[in-house]
Coordinates of C-alpha atoms in Angstrom, one line a residue:
Chain A
X1 CA 28.0 44.8 26.2
X2 CA 28.1 47.8 28.4
X3 CA 31.4 49.5 29.5
X4 CA 32.1 49.4 33.2
X5 CA 32.1 52.3 35.1
X6 CA 34.3 53.2 37.9
X7 CA 34.3 56.5 40.4
X8 CA 36.5 59.1 41.0
X9 CA 36.1 60.4 44.2
X10 CA 38.6 63.4 45.8
X11 CA 38.5 67.3 46.9
X12 CA 37.8 69.9 44.4
X13 CA 41.3 71.3 45.5
X14 CA 44.4 69.4 45.1
X15 CA 48.1 70.5 44.7
X16 CA 50.2 69.6 41.4
X17 CA 51.3 66.2 42.9
X18 CA 47.7 65.2 43.5
X19 CA 46.4 66.4 40.4
X20 CA 49.2 64.3 38.6
X21 CA 48.0 61.2 40.2
X22 CA 44.2 62.0 39.3
X23 CA 45.2 62.2 35.8
X24 CA 46.7 59.2 35.4
X25 CA 44.1 57.2 37.4
X26 CA 41.7 58.8 34.6
X27 CA 43.8 57.8 32.1
X28 CA 44.3 54.2 33.0
X29 CA 40.5 54.0 33.5
X30 CA 39.9 55.2 29.8
X31 CA 42.7 52.7 28.4
X32 CA 40.9 49.9 30.5
X33 CA 37.8 51.2 28.4
X34 CA 35.7 51.9 31.4
X35 CA 33.9 55.1 31.7
X36 CA 34.5 57.2 34.7
X37 CA 32.0 58.8 36.6
X38 CA 32.5 61.8 39.3
X39 CA 31.4 64.7 41.0
X40 CA 32.2 66.8 37.9
X41 CA 34.0 70.0 39.2
X42 CA 37.6 70.7 39.8
X43 CA 40.7 69.5 41.8
X44 CA 40.9 65.6 41.6
X45 CA 37.4 65.6 39.6
X46 CA 39.1 67.6 37.0
X47 CA 42.5 66.2 37.1
X48 CA 40.8 62.5 36.4
X49 CA 38.2 63.6 34.0
X50 CA 41.4 65.1 32.0
X51 CA 43.5 62.1 31.7
X52 CA 40.3 60.2 30.8
X53 CA 39.7 62.6 28.1
X54 CA 43.3 62.4 27.1
X55 CA 43.1 58.8 26.4
X56 CA 39.5 59.1 24.1
X57 CA 37.6 58.1 27.0
X58 CA 34.3 59.3 28.5
X59 CA 33.5 61.0 31.8
X60 CA 30.0 61.3 33.2
X61 CA 30.0 64.9 35.8
X62 CA 27.4 64.1 38.6
X63 CA 27.4 68.0 39.3
X64 CA 26.1 69.2 42.5
X65 CA 24.4 72.4 41.2
X66 CA 21.6 73.1 38.8
X67 CA 23.3 73.5 35.6
X68 CA 26.3 72.3 33.6
X69 CA 28.0 75.2 33.3
X70 CA 29.8 74.4 36.4
X71 CA 31.3 70.8 34.9
X72 CA 35.2 71.2 34.4
X73 CA 35.8 71.2 30.5
X74 CA 36.8 67.5 30.4
X75 CA 33.4 66.0 31.8
X76 CA 32.1 64.9 28.6
X77 CA 28.4 64.3 30.0
X78 CA 27.5 66.7 32.5
X79 CA 24.6 65.9 34.7
X80 CA 23.3 68.6 37.0
X81 CA 21.6 66.8 39.7
X82 CA 20.6 70.2 41.9
X83 CA 21.2 67.9 45.0
X84 CA 24.2 69.2 46.6
X85 CA 26.2 66.8 48.8
X86 CA 23.4 63.9 48.2
X87 CA 25.1 63.4 44.6
X88 CA 27.5 61.4 46.4
X89 CA 25.4 58.9 46.9
X90 CA 24.4 58.4 43.2
X91 CA 27.8 58.2 42.4
X92 CA 28.3 55.5 44.7
X93 CA 25.3 53.8 43.4
X94 CA 26.6 54.0 39.6
X95 CA 29.9 53.5 39.7
X96 CA 30.7 49.5 40.2
X97 CA 34.1 50.8 42.3
X98 CA 35.4 53.9 43.6
X99 CA 38.8 55.1 43.7
X100 CA 39.7 58.0 46.5
X101 CA 42.7 60.2 45.7
X102 CA 43.4 62.3 48.7
X103 CA 40.2 64.0 49.7
X104 CA 38.9 65.3 52.4
X105 CA 35.6 65.2 54.5
X106 CA 33.2 64.8 51.2
X107 CA 35.5 62.3 50.3
X108 CA 35.7 60.3 53.7
X109 CA 31.4 60.2 53.3
X110 CA 31.4 58.9 49.9
X111 CA 34.3 56.1 50.7
X112 CA 31.8 55.3 53.5
X113 CA 28.8 54.9 51.3
X114 CA 30.8 52.9 49.0
X115 CA 31.6 50.4 51.4
X116 CA 27.8 50.2 53.1
X117 CA 26.8 49.9 49.2
X118 CA 29.5 46.9 49.3
X119 CA 31.3 48.6 46.3
X120 CA 34.9 47.7 46.1
X121 CA 36.5 51.4 47.5
X122 CA 40.3 51.7 46.7
X123 CA 42.4 54.7 48.3
X124 CA 45.9 56.2 46.9
X125 CA 46.8 58.9 49.6
X126 CA 43.3 59.1 51.1
X127 CA 41.7 58.7 54.3
X128 CA 44.4 55.7 56.3
X129 CA 42.7 52.9 58.5
X130 CA 39.4 52.5 57.2
X131 CA 38.2 49.0 57.4
X132 CA 37.1 47.6 54.2
X133 CA 39.3 50.1 52.1
X134 CA 41.7 48.6 49.3
X135 CA 45.1 50.0 50.2
X136 CA 46.8 51.2 46.9
X137 CA 50.3 53.0 46.4
X138 CA 50.5 54.3 42.8
X139 CA 47.6 54.7 40.0
X140 CA 48.1 51.7 37.9
X141 CA 47.8 49.4 41.3
X142 CA 44.6 51.7 42.2
X143 CA 42.8 51.2 39.0
X144 CA 44.1 47.3 38.4
X145 CA 42.5 46.9 42.1
X146 CA 39.3 48.7 41.3
X147 CA 39.0 46.6 38.0
X148 CA 39.7 43.6 39.7
X149 CA 37.2 44.1 42.3
X150 CA 34.4 44.2 39.7
X151 CA 35.9 41.1 37.8
X152 CA 37.5 42.9 35.2
X153 CA 41.1 42.4 36.1
X154 CA 43.6 41.6 33.7
Chain B
X1 CA 11.2 80.7 68.9
X2 CA 12.3 77.4 67.6
X3 CA 13.3 74.7 69.5
X4 CA 16.8 73.2 68.6
X5 CA 17.0 70.2 66.5
X6 CA 19.6 67.6 67.4
X7 CA 20.2 64.6 65.2
X8 CA 21.0 61.4 66.5
X9 CA 22.9 58.5 64.4
X10 CA 23.7 54.9 64.5
X11 CA 23.4 51.8 63.5
X12 CA 19.7 50.0 62.9
X13 CA 21.1 46.8 65.0
X14 CA 22.6 47.5 68.5
X15 CA 23.2 45.6 71.6
X16 CA 21.5 46.2 75.0
X17 CA 24.4 48.5 76.2
X18 CA 24.2 50.6 72.8
X19 CA 20.5 50.4 73.2
X20 CA 20.4 52.1 76.8
X21 CA 23.3 54.6 75.6
X22 CA 21.1 55.9 72.7
X23 CA 17.8 56.0 74.8
X24 CA 19.5 58.0 77.6
X25 CA 20.8 60.5 74.7
X26 CA 17.2 60.9 73.4
X27 CA 16.0 61.3 76.9
X28 CA 18.3 64.2 77.5
X29 CA 17.8 65.7 74.1
X30 CA 14.2 65.7 75.2
X31 CA 15.1 67.2 78.3
X32 CA 17.0 70.2 76.7
X33 CA 13.5 70.8 75.5
X34 CA 15.2 70.1 71.8
X35 CA 13.9 68.4 69.0
X36 CA 15.5 64.9 67.7
X37 CA 16.1 64.1 64.4
X38 CA 17.3 60.7 62.9
X39 CA 16.9 57.9 60.4
X40 CA 13.3 56.5 61.7
X41 CA 14.4 52.7 62.1
X42 CA 15.5 50.3 64.7
X43 CA 18.6 49.9 66.5
X44 CA 20.6 53.5 67.8
X45 CA 17.3 55.2 66.1
X46 CA 14.5 53.4 67.8
X47 CA 16.6 54.0 71.0
X48 CA 16.9 57.8 70.8
X49 CA 13.5 58.1 69.4
X50 CA 12.4 56.1 72.9
X51 CA 14.4 58.5 75.2
X52 CA 13.0 61.0 73.7
X53 CA 9.4 60.0 73.8
X54 CA 9.8 58.7 77.4
X55 CA 10.8 62.6 78.4
X56 CA 7.8 63.7 76.5
X57 CA 9.9 65.1 73.1
X58 CA 9.4 65.0 69.7
X59 CA 11.2 62.8 67.1
X60 CA 11.2 63.4 63.4
X61 CA 12.1 60.2 61.5
X62 CA 13.8 61.0 57.8
X63 CA 13.0 57.3 56.4
X64 CA 15.0 55.8 53.9
X65 CA 11.7 54.2 52.0
X66 CA 8.4 55.3 51.0
X67 CA 6.1 54.5 53.4
X68 CA 5.9 55.6 57.4
X69 CA 5.0 52.5 58.6
X70 CA 8.8 51.7 58.4
X71 CA 9.2 54.0 61.3
X72 CA 9.7 52.7 64.7
X73 CA 7.1 53.4 67.0
X74 CA 8.8 56.4 69.0
X75 CA 9.0 58.5 65.8
X76 CA 6.3 60.8 66.5
X77 CA 6.6 62.6 62.9
X78 CA 7.1 59.9 60.3
X79 CA 8.9 61.7 56.9
X80 CA 9.3 58.8 54.2
X81 CA 11.6 60.3 51.8
X82 CA 12.1 57.4 49.8
X83 CA 15.6 58.6 49.1
X84 CA 17.7 55.7 50.3
X85 CA 21.2 56.6 52.0
X86 CA 20.7 59.9 50.4
X87 CA 18.1 61.1 53.6
X88 CA 21.3 61.0 55.5
X89 CA 22.0 64.3 53.8
X90 CA 19.0 65.6 55.0
X91 CA 19.4 64.6 58.6
X92 CA 23.1 66.4 58.6
X93 CA 21.2 69.6 57.2
X94 CA 18.3 69.5 59.5
X95 CA 20.1 68.9 62.5
X96 CA 22.2 71.8 64.2
X97 CA 24.2 69.3 65.8
X98 CA 24.7 65.7 65.6
X99 CA 25.3 62.8 68.0
X100 CA 26.9 59.4 66.9
X101 CA 26.5 56.4 68.8
X102 CA 28.3 53.3 67.8
X103 CA 27.4 52.8 64.2
X104 CA 29.0 51.2 61.0
X105 CA 29.7 52.5 57.6
X106 CA 26.7 54.8 57.2
X107 CA 27.1 56.4 60.3
X108 CA 30.6 57.3 59.3
X109 CA 29.0 58.5 56.0
X110 CA 26.7 61.0 58.1
X111 CA 29.4 62.4 60.3
X112 CA 31.7 63.2 57.7
X113 CA 28.9 64.9 56.0
X114 CA 28.0 66.7 59.1
X115 CA 31.8 67.9 59.5
X116 CA 31.6 68.8 55.8
X117 CA 28.8 71.0 56.6
X118 CA 30.2 72.5 59.5
X119 CA 28.4 71.3 62.0
X120 CA 29.1 70.1 65.8
X121 CA 29.6 66.0 65.3
X122 CA 29.7 64.7 68.9
X123 CA 30.8 61.0 69.3
X124 CA 29.8 58.1 71.9
X125 CA 31.4 54.5 71.5
X126 CA 31.6 55.4 67.5
X127 CA 34.5 55.9 64.9
X128 CA 37.8 57.1 66.3
X129 CA 40.0 59.5 65.8
X130 CA 38.4 61.5 63.3
X131 CA 40.0 64.9 63.2
X132 CA 37.3 67.1 64.2
X133 CA 35.0 65.2 66.0
X134 CA 34.3 65.8 69.4
X135 CA 34.7 62.5 71.6
X136 CA 32.4 62.0 74.6
X137 CA 32.5 59.5 77.2
X138 CA 29.0 59.0 78.2
X139 CA 25.4 60.6 77.2
X140 CA 25.2 63.7 79.5
X141 CA 28.4 64.6 78.6
X142 CA 27.4 64.0 74.6
X143 CA 24.2 66.0 74.8
X144 CA 26.0 69.0 76.5
X145 CA 28.7 69.3 74.2
X146 CA 26.2 69.0 71.0
X147 CA 24.2 71.7 73.1
X148 CA 27.0 73.6 73.8
X149 CA 28.2 73.6 69.7
X150 CA 25.5 75.3 68.7
X151 CA 25.4 77.8 71.8
X152 CA 22.6 76.4 74.0
X153 CA 25.0 75.0 76.8
X154 CA 24.0 75.2 80.1
Chain C
X1 CA -1.3 57.6 67.9
X2 CA 0.6 59.7 65.7
X3 CA -1.4 62.9 64.3
X4 CA -2.0 62.9 60.5
X5 CA 0.0 64.8 58.3
X6 CA -1.3 66.9 55.6
X7 CA 0.4 68.6 52.9
X8 CA -0.6 72.3 51.2
X9 CA 1.2 73.1 48.0
X10 CA 0.8 76.4 46.1
X11 CA 3.2 79.0 44.6
X12 CA 5.6 81.2 46.8
X13 CA 4.0 84.0 45.6
X14 CA 0.1 85.0 45.7
X15 CA -2.2 87.9 46.3
X16 CA -4.5 88.8 49.3
X17 CA -7.0 86.8 48.4
X18 CA -5.1 83.5 48.3
X19 CA -3.2 84.2 51.4
X20 CA -6.3 84.3 53.0
X21 CA -7.5 81.3 51.3
X22 CA -4.1 79.2 52.3
X23 CA -4.3 80.8 55.6
X24 CA -7.8 79.4 56.4
X25 CA -6.8 75.9 54.8
X26 CA -3.8 76.0 57.4
X27 CA -6.1 76.7 60.2
X28 CA -8.7 74.2 59.6
X29 CA -5.6 71.5 59.7
X30 CA -4.4 72.4 63.0
X31 CA -8.2 72.6 64.4
X32 CA -8.3 69.2 62.8
X33 CA -5.4 68.3 65.1
X34 CA -3.3 67.7 61.8
X35 CA 0.5 68.4 61.3
X36 CA 0.7 70.6 58.1
X37 CA 3.5 69.9 55.9
X38 CA 4.7 72.1 53.0
X39 CA 7.9 73.7 51.1
X40 CA 8.4 76.0 54.2
X41 CA 9.2 79.3 51.6
X42 CA 6.2 82.2 51.1
X43 CA 2.9 82.8 49.6
X44 CA 0.6 79.9 50.1
X45 CA 3.0 78.0 52.0
X46 CA 3.7 81.1 54.8
X47 CA 0.0 81.5 54.6
X48 CA -1.1 77.8 55.2
X49 CA 1.6 77.8 58.0
X50 CA 0.6 80.9 59.5
X51 CA -2.9 79.9 59.9
X52 CA -2.0 76.7 61.6
X53 CA 0.2 78.3 63.9
X54 CA -2.5 80.5 64.8
X55 CA -4.6 77.5 65.7
X56 CA -1.9 76.1 68.0
X57 CA -0.7 73.5 65.1
X58 CA 2.6 72.4 64.1
X59 CA 4.0 72.9 60.5
X60 CA 6.9 71.2 59.1
X61 CA 8.7 73.2 56.4
X62 CA 11.0 71.0 53.6
X63 CA 13.2 73.7 52.3
X64 CA 14.6 73.9 48.6
X65 CA 18.0 75.4 49.8
X66 CA 20.3 74.3 52.7
X67 CA 19.5 76.8 55.2
X68 CA 16.8 76.8 58.1
X69 CA 17.0 80.7 57.8
X70 CA 14.7 80.8 54.6
X71 CA 11.7 79.4 56.6
X72 CA 8.9 81.4 56.8
X73 CA 8.5 82.6 60.4
X74 CA 5.6 80.2 60.8
X75 CA 7.4 77.1 60.1
X76 CA 7.5 75.2 63.6
X77 CA 10.3 72.6 62.4
X78 CA 12.2 73.8 59.2
X79 CA 14.2 71.3 57.6
X80 CA 16.6 72.1 55.0
X81 CA 16.5 69.5 52.5
X82 CA 19.3 71.4 49.8
X83 CA 17.7 68.9 47.1
X84 CA 15.9 71.7 45.4
X85 CA 12.8 70.9 43.4
X86 CA 13.4 67.3 44.3
X87 CA 12.0 68.3 47.8
X88 CA 8.7 68.1 46.2
X89 CA 8.8 64.6 46.3
X90 CA 9.2 64.1 49.9
X91 CA 6.5 66.2 50.8
X92 CA 4.2 63.9 48.5
X93 CA 5.4 60.9 50.5
X94 CA 5.1 62.9 53.9
X95 CA 1.5 64.1 53.5
X96 CA -1.2 61.6 53.3
X97 CA -3.5 64.0 51.5
X98 CA -2.3 67.4 49.6
X99 CA -4.7 70.3 49.5
X100 CA -3.3 72.5 46.2
X101 CA -4.3 76.1 46.5
X102 CA -3.8 78.0 43.2
X103 CA -0.1 77.4 42.2
X104 CA 2.2 77.4 39.2
X105 CA 3.9 74.5 37.6
X106 CA 5.6 73.2 40.9
X107 CA 2.3 73.0 42.2
X108 CA 1.2 70.8 38.9
X109 CA 4.4 68.7 39.4
X110 CA 3.6 68.0 42.9
X111 CA 0.1 67.0 42.2
X112 CA 1.0 64.7 40.1
X113 CA 3.6 63.1 42.1
X114 CA 0.6 62.9 44.8
X115 CA -1.7 61.6 42.4
X116 CA 1.3 59.0 41.1
X117 CA 1.6 57.8 44.5
X118 CA -2.1 57.3 45.0
X119 CA -2.5 60.1 47.4
X120 CA -5.8 62.2 48.0
X121 CA -5.1 65.6 45.8
X122 CA -7.7 68.0 46.4
X123 CA -7.5 71.4 44.9
X124 CA -9.0 74.8 45.7
X125 CA -8.5 77.5 42.7
X126 CA -5.5 75.3 41.3
X127 CA -5.0 73.8 38.1
X128 CA -8.2 72.7 36.7
X129 CA -9.4 69.2 34.7
X130 CA -7.1 67.2 36.2
X131 CA -8.0 63.1 36.4
X132 CA -8.2 62.4 40.0
X133 CA -7.9 65.3 41.4
X134 CA -10.6 66.3 44.3
X135 CA -12.0 69.9 43.4
X136 CA -13.2 72.1 46.2
X137 CA -14.6 75.4 46.4
X138 CA -13.9 76.5 49.7
X139 CA -11.0 75.8 52.5
X140 CA -13.5 74.2 54.8
X141 CA -14.7 72.0 51.6
X142 CA -11.0 71.3 51.0
X143 CA -9.8 70.3 54.5
X144 CA -13.0 68.2 55.2
X145 CA -12.2 66.1 51.5
X146 CA -8.5 65.8 52.5
X147 CA -9.0 64.1 56.0
X148 CA -12.0 62.2 54.3
X149 CA -9.6 60.9 52.0
X150 CA -7.9 59.5 54.6
X151 CA -10.3 58.3 56.4
X152 CA -10.5 60.9 59.3
X153 CA -13.8 63.0 58.2
X154 CA -16.0 63.8 60.6
Chain D
X1 CA 32.2 70.4 22.3
X2 CA 29.9 68.6 24.5
X3 CA 26.8 66.9 22.6
X4 CA 23.4 68.3 23.4
X5 CA 21.4 66.0 25.6
X6 CA 17.6 65.5 25.5
X7 CA 15.2 64.0 27.5
X8 CA 12.6 61.6 26.5
X9 CA 9.6 60.9 29.1
X10 CA 6.7 58.7 29.1
X11 CA 5.0 55.8 30.9
X12 CA 6.9 52.2 31.5
X13 CA 3.8 50.8 29.6
X14 CA 2.7 51.3 26.2
X15 CA 1.0 49.9 23.4
X16 CA 2.7 49.1 20.1
X17 CA 1.8 52.4 18.3
X18 CA 3.4 54.7 21.2
X19 CA 6.3 52.2 21.4
X20 CA 7.2 52.6 17.5
X21 CA 6.4 56.8 18.3
X22 CA 9.0 56.5 21.1
X23 CA 11.6 54.3 19.2
X24 CA 11.5 56.9 15.7
X25 CA 12.0 59.6 18.3
X26 CA 15.0 58.3 19.5
X27 CA 16.2 57.7 16.2
X28 CA 16.2 61.2 15.3
X29 CA 17.7 62.3 18.6
X30 CA 20.6 60.1 17.7
X31 CA 20.8 61.0 14.2
X32 CA 20.8 64.5 15.4
X33 CA 24.2 63.6 17.2
X34 CA 22.5 64.5 20.5
X35 CA 22.6 62.2 23.7
X36 CA 19.2 60.4 25.2
X37 CA 18.5 60.8 28.7
X38 CA 15.6 59.0 30.3
X39 CA 14.0 56.7 33.4
X40 CA 15.8 53.9 32.1
X41 CA 13.1 51.6 32.4
X42 CA 10.6 49.9 29.8
X43 CA 7.7 51.3 27.7
X44 CA 8.3 54.8 26.5
X45 CA 11.7 54.7 27.8
X46 CA 13.2 51.6 26.5
X47 CA 11.6 52.6 22.8
X48 CA 13.2 55.6 22.7
X49 CA 16.9 54.0 24.0
X50 CA 16.2 51.4 21.1
X51 CA 15.6 53.7 18.6
X52 CA 18.8 55.9 19.4
X53 CA 20.6 52.5 20.0
X54 CA 20.0 51.6 16.4
X55 CA 21.3 54.6 15.3
X56 CA 24.2 54.5 17.0
X57 CA 23.6 56.6 19.5
X58 CA 24.0 57.0 22.9
X59 CA 21.5 56.6 26.3
X60 CA 21.8 57.8 29.9
X61 CA 19.4 55.8 32.3
X62 CA 18.1 57.5 35.5
X63 CA 17.0 54.9 37.3
X64 CA 14.6 54.9 40.3
X65 CA 16.3 51.8 42.4
X66 CA 19.6 51.0 43.3
X67 CA 20.7 48.8 40.9
X68 CA 21.7 49.0 37.3
X69 CA 20.0 45.6 36.5
X70 CA 17.1 47.2 35.9
X71 CA 17.8 49.4 33.0
X72 CA 16.4 48.2 29.7
X73 CA 18.6 46.4 27.5
X74 CA 18.9 49.9 25.3
X75 CA 20.6 52.0 27.8
X76 CA 24.4 52.3 27.4
X77 CA 25.3 54.3 30.4
X78 CA 22.8 53.3 33.4
X79 CA 22.9 55.4 36.4
X80 CA 21.3 53.8 39.6
X81 CA 20.0 56.9 41.6
X82 CA 18.2 55.1 44.1
X83 CA 16.0 58.1 44.6
X84 CA 12.4 57.0 43.3
X85 CA 10.3 59.7 41.8
X86 CA 12.8 62.1 42.5
X87 CA 15.2 61.1 40.1
X88 CA 12.8 62.8 37.6
X89 CA 14.2 65.8 38.9
X90 CA 17.8 65.3 37.4
X91 CA 16.7 64.1 34.1
X92 CA 14.8 67.5 34.0
X93 CA 17.9 69.4 34.9
X94 CA 20.3 67.1 32.9
X95 CA 18.3 67.7 29.5
X96 CA 18.3 70.8 27.5
X97 CA 15.0 70.1 26.3
X98 CA 12.3 67.4 27.3
X99 CA 9.8 65.2 24.8
X100 CA 7.0 63.7 26.5
X101 CA 5.6 60.6 24.4
X102 CA 2.4 59.8 25.6
X103 CA 2.6 59.5 29.5
X104 CA 0.5 59.5 32.9
X105 CA 1.0 61.3 36.0
X106 CA 4.7 60.8 36.4
X107 CA 5.3 62.3 32.9
X108 CA 2.7 65.0 33.7
X109 CA 5.0 65.6 37.0
X110 CA 8.0 65.8 34.8
X111 CA 7.2 68.0 32.0
X112 CA 5.6 70.4 35.0
X113 CA 9.3 70.6 36.2
X114 CA 10.8 71.1 32.8
X115 CA 8.6 73.9 32.3
X116 CA 9.6 75.5 36.0
X117 CA 13.1 74.8 35.1
X118 CA 12.3 77.1 31.8
X119 CA 13.1 74.2 29.5
X120 CA 11.7 73.6 26.2
X121 CA 9.0 70.9 26.7
X122 CA 7.8 69.0 23.5
X123 CA 4.3 66.5 23.5
X124 CA 3.3 64.1 21.6
X125 CA 0.1 62.4 22.3
X126 CA 0.8 63.3 25.7
X127 CA -1.0 65.8 28.2
X128 CA -2.8 68.5 26.4
X129 CA -3.6 72.1 26.9
X130 CA -0.6 72.7 29.3
X131 CA 0.3 76.1 28.9
X132 CA 4.3 76.9 27.5
X133 CA 4.4 73.4 26.5
X134 CA 4.9 72.9 22.8
X135 CA 2.7 70.4 20.8
X136 CA 3.8 68.3 18.0
X137 CA 2.0 65.8 15.6
X138 CA 4.8 63.4 14.8
X139 CA 8.2 62.5 15.9
X140 CA 10.5 64.2 13.4
X141 CA 8.6 67.3 14.4
X142 CA 9.0 67.1 18.2
X143 CA 12.7 66.3 17.6
X144 CA 12.7 69.4 15.5
X145 CA 11.0 71.9 18.0
X146 CA 13.4 70.1 20.9
X147 CA 16.4 70.8 19.0
X148 CA 15.3 74.2 17.7
X149 CA 14.3 75.3 21.3
X150 CA 18.0 74.6 22.1
X151 CA 19.2 76.7 18.9
X152 CA 20.6 73.3 17.3
X153 CA 17.5 73.5 14.9
X154 CA 18.4 73.0 11.2

């Protein structure tokens, strides 16, 4: 049986608190035996990949450029798409649920695509007041709600 | 010299009032001698293409599927991308400014990509309270603000 | 009624003879009242756009990068896709028939996609011996065969 | 350290002999501790994924449609791209080397993109006489040449 795939989205730059949040989200995804998919760059993406790796998990990085070398060190499987922002749409199709941590316009765009596709979209310290988004207050709740949204909740 | 290219985004289903708004936006874009680019389907996209055609303008339809036959009748140049929602990103790159009329998650996603790319994004009866969006109250103001945002204002 | 859209594919670098061939192909496409679509860069793409423009035609340039500024001067409607080589697939979907002039691996890739999609693919001084390709010996024959392949032949 | 990623390309329909060839290629890729990437559907893609799985390997399936359900049963990580044939370009970027087994126009297109990107492209019972392609005569030689082409040869 295939492992579930959970997407983590968020900006490429992040302060220390956000980094720690992303790392915990990644760790909890791996501990739930799910694969993490993200945009493969720095900031929240790196934090989440790092957390997942530290818990022995696997991380798919769908990179905007043509070269795997741009992946953060905790991407275990880099996929250079060379599609720029269009790679966000692949993340939304690939992930069974999305967790947004903080984030700017790119994250908002991805949340909207996830909602359009009918995926569970969980937000943590991210864009407020979006109809359809599941708002969580901490990493454990975020991962629980994402897994619950795809029928994997404990 | 090339004509400016203005994007119109909005949902594929629309009530009569929204259709008329979209049609006026399209007409004003054509009257300003700009080319309209959109997703090529029905609803706001059709309304805007129709308005542009009725004013003698040209309309590019970047379609989600593989076949030009899906274009609304007022698309003068259909481009079937077969990229699904990823075609939205091409619209955001192609348009020098975007005008959102009403719209749902797909439109929100496209507004966010436009903002991410630093394009002027004008909203008319669309998603409220987005930082960076230019809010207009009628078609004339929307088109004026879009053209003004790319240095073409009267 | 919409104008037919004919694709011209070929490498971004070209010698003088190939440039003249591309230019004639472009001119004949425009004289047949068809729109030209291409990758928007230099070499064969520029030659064909130039020929089409000189005959009063319209040229769509589906660019690999994010910025219209990369288009050759004879692209009347630049569409920056930011999709790299994946933009070739959009050209194959958009064109009703493809004409390859000379060309390298990128052109071969595009010819193959065109054949896969069931489009007429005409070759002029290009990759030899491909099953399904229509081989022409001069620009007039190439454009005639392309138009004939979509039911527009004189 | 990341595992190498090897692409296997070939048609979605295949006879018994080709299926067995694809399966051996997949098995040898996994035995070399490399990850297999492919288009995720049937035929050669399924055969190669099956061989890799049977040897305990991992398989990435970049699917043309929007839904993971279309993946063959031996894809361990399905990535639905919804990009149609444009997903081939991602495979060419993601794989460090490509092995073509048999194949039709889609495979030819992908071989050409791989060559354009400067990747080692190995062919087994596939399109003949392409300059730059490494022709192999059996699965062991094909996988050896692919790994050798990225500096992983024994």
